[in-house]
Amino acid sequence: MQNPFKMLGDLKKMQEQAAQIQKELESQIFTSEQGRISVVITGNQHIVEVRIDGQNVQELVDVLNSAIKQSQQAAAGKLAQISQSMGLGQ
């Protein structure tokens, strides 16, 4: 049987590493251009800007970020279920 205190320490270390990776991803910017469309997005999948023919289309940015957030929440819910089934959840 594993030492539960060591498991908690390992879990805390993994959480700290995940937080560091997320912080690094937030600071990365990616730009993709194709034809008349340009998209700027961060490494953590937050769309910063969408331009069509040089014009920023904020409404499109907002709807895309909303859809991404919904998919991330669904993924987080699935991961929480897996964690709970492994006895790692609360």
Short mmCIF file of C-alpha atoms in Angstrom, two decimals:
data_model
loop_
_atom_site.label_atom_id
_atom_site.label_comp_id
_atom_site.label_asym_id
_atom_site.label_seq_id
_atom_site.Cartn_x
_atom_site.Cartn_y
_atom_site.Cartn_z
CA MET A 1 0.00 0.00 0.00
CA GLN A 2 1.32 3.42 -0.94
CA ASN A 3 1.95 6.05 1.68
CA PRO A 4 -1.08 8.40 1.49
CA PHE A 5 1.04 11.40 2.52
CA LYS A 6 3.46 10.73 -0.33
CA MET A 7 0.51 10.48 -2.72
CA LEU A 8 -0.77 13.87 -1.51
CA GLY A 9 2.69 15.36 -2.01
CA ASP A 10 2.87 13.92 -5.52
CA LEU A 11 -0.59 15.28 -6.28
CA LYS A 12 0.37 18.73 -5.00
CA LYS A 13 3.51 18.67 -7.14
CA MET A 14 1.47 17.70 -10.21
CA GLN A 15 -1.00 20.54 -9.52
CA GLU A 16 1.86 23.03 -9.23
CA GLN A 17 3.35 21.78 -12.50
CA ALA A 18 -0.04 22.04 -14.22
CA ALA A 19 -0.47 25.61 -12.95
CA GLN A 20 2.99 26.54 -14.23
CA ILE A 21 2.27 25.03 -17.65
CA GLN A 22 -1.06 26.90 -17.82
CA LYS A 23 0.69 30.17 -16.96
CA GLU A 24 3.26 29.58 -19.70
CA LEU A 25 0.53 28.78 -22.22
CA GLU A 26 -1.37 31.96 -21.36
CA SER A 27 1.64 34.03 -22.38
CA GLN A 28 2.12 32.33 -25.75
CA ILE A 29 0.45 33.90 -28.77
CA PHE A 30 -0.27 32.09 -32.03
CA THR A 31 -1.38 33.73 -35.25
CA SER A 32 -2.85 31.98 -38.25
CA GLU A 33 -3.70 33.65 -41.52
CA GLN A 34 -5.42 32.24 -44.55
CA GLY A 35 -6.72 34.37 -47.35
CA ARG A 36 -8.78 37.23 -45.94
CA ILE A 37 -8.93 35.82 -42.40
CA SER A 38 -6.47 36.22 -39.51
CA VAL A 39 -6.86 34.68 -36.05
CA VAL A 40 -4.80 35.39 -32.92
CA ILE A 41 -5.11 32.91 -30.04
CA THR A 42 -3.27 32.23 -26.79
CA GLY A 43 -1.77 28.90 -25.85
CA ASN A 44 -4.64 28.25 -23.45
CA GLN A 45 -7.15 28.48 -26.33
CA HIS A 46 -8.44 32.02 -25.70
CA ILE A 47 -9.12 33.82 -28.96
CA VAL A 48 -7.75 37.34 -28.83
CA GLU A 49 -8.70 38.59 -32.26
CA VAL A 50 -10.38 37.55 -35.50
CA ARG A 51 -9.91 39.79 -38.51
CA ILE A 52 -11.67 39.48 -41.84
CA ASP A 53 -10.42 41.80 -44.56
CA GLY A 54 -8.46 43.67 -41.86
CA GLN A 55 -11.55 44.37 -39.75
CA ASN A 56 -11.75 43.02 -36.21
CA VAL A 57 -14.92 40.93 -35.76
CA GLN A 58 -15.46 41.08 -31.98
CA GLU A 59 -18.83 39.29 -32.09
CA LEU A 60 -17.12 36.28 -33.71
CA VAL A 61 -14.35 36.38 -31.08
CA ASP A 62 -16.96 36.34 -28.31
CA VAL A 63 -18.99 33.44 -29.74
CA LEU A 64 -15.87 31.36 -30.43
CA ASN A 65 -14.53 31.94 -26.90
CA SER A 66 -17.93 30.94 -25.49
CA ALA A 67 -17.91 27.67 -27.47
CA ILE A 68 -14.32 26.92 -26.42
CA LYS A 69 -15.20 27.57 -22.76
CA GLN A 70 -18.16 25.17 -22.99
CA SER A 71 -15.96 22.43 -24.46
CA GLN A 72 -13.29 23.00 -21.79
CA GLN A 73 -15.92 22.75 -19.04
CA ALA A 74 -17.22 19.49 -20.52
CA ALA A 75 -13.66 18.11 -20.63
CA ALA A 76 -13.02 19.21 -17.04
CA GLY A 77 -16.23 17.45 -15.97
CA LYS A 78 -15.11 14.22 -17.62
CA LEU A 79 -11.67 14.47 -15.98
CA ALA A 80 -13.33 15.03 -12.60
CA GLN A 81 -15.40 11.88 -13.12
CA ILE A 82 -12.26 9.90 -13.92
CA SER A 83 -10.48 11.31 -10.86
CA GLN A 84 -13.40 10.40 -8.62
CA SER A 85 -13.56 6.87 -10.00
CA MET A 86 -9.85 6.51 -9.20
CA GLY A 87 -10.43 7.75 -5.66
CA LEU A 88 -8.63 11.03 -6.28
CA GLY A 89 -11.68 13.29 -6.25
CA GLN A 90 -13.49 14.76 -3.31
#
